[in-house]
Amino acid sequence: MEATLYALGLVERELLLFAAVWFVIGAADDLGIDMLWLWLRLSGRARTGRLEGPADQPLRGIAAVLVPAWREQDVVGAMIRHSLDAWPHAEMRFYVGCYRNDPATLAAAIASTRDDRLRIVVHDRGIM
């Protein structure tokens, strides 16, 4: 019995040492990436791409955005209107997922617009 406990203690110690080594390697890797980013940022070599204005080119295909909404009745209408205005492309589709047991959000989403690009999807199971 005592030999078994001793052997289990050795195995435990070895596994902890193995885990600790890989934890330190992972931390050093993260620290190295962070230091590289900081050096590139401070030296001015890391640039962030920015759009100068709205993209006026049409989409090359259909694009879709899915917005899950649960108890979002106060903001979902404004978000839908803004999204449709921000992306005026005819190929854009917006799917707003509502739940059957959240009638306030569903009503707000339906009342927000009559745009053909908007699809309201009602999930047949509610949350909680």
Coordinates of C-alpha atoms in Angstrom, one line a residue:
M1 CA 0.0 0.0 0.0
E2 CA 2.8 2.4 0.9
A3 CA 4.7 1.6 -2.3
T4 CA 1.5 2.3 -4.3
L5 CA 1.1 5.7 -2.7
Y6 CA 4.7 6.5 -3.2
A7 CA 4.4 5.6 -6.9
L8 CA 1.3 7.7 -7.3
G9 CA 3.1 10.6 -5.7
L10 CA 5.9 10.3 -8.2
V11 CA 3.5 10.1 -11.1
E12 CA 1.6 13.1 -9.8
R13 CA 4.9 15.1 -9.4
E14 CA 6.0 14.2 -12.9
L15 CA 2.6 15.2 -14.4
L16 CA 2.7 18.5 -12.6
L17 CA 6.3 19.1 -13.7
F18 CA 5.3 18.3 -17.3
A19 CA 2.3 20.7 -17.1
A20 CA 4.4 23.4 -15.5
V21 CA 7.0 23.2 -18.3
W22 CA 4.4 23.6 -21.0
F23 CA 2.7 26.4 -19.1
V24 CA 6.0 28.3 -18.9
I25 CA 6.6 27.7 -22.6
G26 CA 3.1 29.0 -23.5
A27 CA 3.6 32.0 -21.3
A28 CA 7.0 32.8 -22.8
D29 CA 5.5 32.5 -26.3
D30 CA 2.7 34.9 -25.4
L31 CA 5.1 37.3 -23.9
G32 CA 7.3 37.1 -27.0
I33 CA 4.4 37.9 -29.3
D34 CA 3.3 40.8 -27.1
M35 CA 6.9 42.2 -27.0
L36 CA 7.2 41.9 -30.8
W37 CA 3.9 43.8 -31.3
L38 CA 4.9 46.5 -28.8
W39 CA 8.3 46.9 -30.6
L40 CA 6.6 47.1 -34.0
R41 CA 4.0 49.6 -32.7
L42 CA 6.6 51.8 -31.0
S43 CA 9.0 51.7 -34.0
G44 CA 6.1 52.7 -36.4
R45 CA 6.4 49.5 -38.4
A46 CA 3.0 48.1 -37.4
R47 CA 0.3 49.9 -39.3
T48 CA -3.4 49.5 -38.9
G49 CA -5.4 49.5 -42.2
R50 CA -8.2 51.9 -42.3
L51 CA -10.9 52.6 -44.8
E52 CA -11.0 56.2 -45.9
G53 CA -14.7 56.2 -46.8
P54 CA -17.6 53.9 -47.5
A55 CA -17.0 51.1 -50.0
D56 CA -19.0 52.1 -53.1
Q57 CA -18.3 48.8 -54.9
P58 CA -21.2 46.4 -55.1
L59 CA -21.0 43.0 -53.4
R60 CA -19.8 40.2 -55.6
G61 CA -22.3 37.8 -54.1
I62 CA -24.9 37.4 -51.4
A63 CA -23.6 38.3 -47.9
A64 CA -25.5 37.6 -44.7
V65 CA -25.4 38.8 -41.1
L66 CA -27.1 36.9 -38.3
V67 CA -28.1 38.8 -35.2
P68 CA -29.4 36.7 -32.3
A69 CA -31.8 38.8 -30.2
W70 CA -33.1 37.9 -26.7
R71 CA -34.7 40.7 -24.7
E72 CA -33.3 43.3 -27.0
Q73 CA -36.6 45.2 -27.6
D74 CA -35.1 48.5 -26.6
V75 CA -32.3 48.4 -29.2
V76 CA -33.0 45.9 -31.9
G77 CA -35.1 48.3 -34.0
A78 CA -32.4 51.0 -34.1
M79 CA -29.7 48.4 -34.8
I80 CA -31.7 47.0 -37.7
R81 CA -32.4 50.4 -39.3
H82 CA -28.8 51.5 -38.9
S83 CA -27.4 48.2 -40.3
L84 CA -29.7 48.4 -43.3
D85 CA -28.6 52.0 -43.9
A86 CA -24.9 51.3 -43.4
W87 CA -25.0 48.4 -45.9
P88 CA -27.3 49.5 -48.7
H89 CA -26.3 46.6 -51.0
A90 CA -29.2 44.7 -52.5
E91 CA -27.2 41.4 -52.1
M92 CA -27.0 41.9 -48.3
R93 CA -29.3 39.8 -46.1
F94 CA -30.0 40.4 -42.4
Y95 CA -31.3 37.6 -40.3
V96 CA -32.6 38.5 -36.9
G97 CA -33.2 35.5 -34.7
C98 CA -35.9 36.0 -32.1
Y99 CA -37.4 33.6 -29.6
R100 CA -41.1 32.6 -29.4
N101 CA -41.3 33.4 -25.7
D102 CA -39.9 37.0 -26.3
P103 CA -42.8 38.8 -28.0
A104 CA -41.5 42.3 -27.2
T105 CA -38.2 41.7 -29.2
L106 CA -40.1 40.0 -32.0
A107 CA -42.6 42.9 -32.2
A108 CA -39.8 45.5 -32.2
A109 CA -37.9 43.7 -34.9
I110 CA -41.0 43.4 -37.1
A111 CA -41.9 47.1 -36.6
S112 CA -38.4 48.3 -37.4
T113 CA -38.6 48.2 -41.2
R114 CA -40.2 46.8 -44.2
D115 CA -37.0 46.2 -46.1
D116 CA -36.8 43.0 -48.2
R117 CA -33.3 42.3 -47.1
L118 CA -34.4 41.7 -43.5
R119 CA -35.4 38.2 -42.5
I120 CA -36.9 37.5 -39.1
V121 CA -36.3 34.0 -37.9
V122 CA -38.4 32.8 -34.9
H123 CA -36.9 29.9 -33.0
D124 CA -39.4 27.3 -32.0
R125 CA -37.9 26.9 -28.5
G126 CA -37.6 29.7 -26.1
I127 CA -34.8 30.4 -23.6
M128 CA -35.6 29.3 -20.1

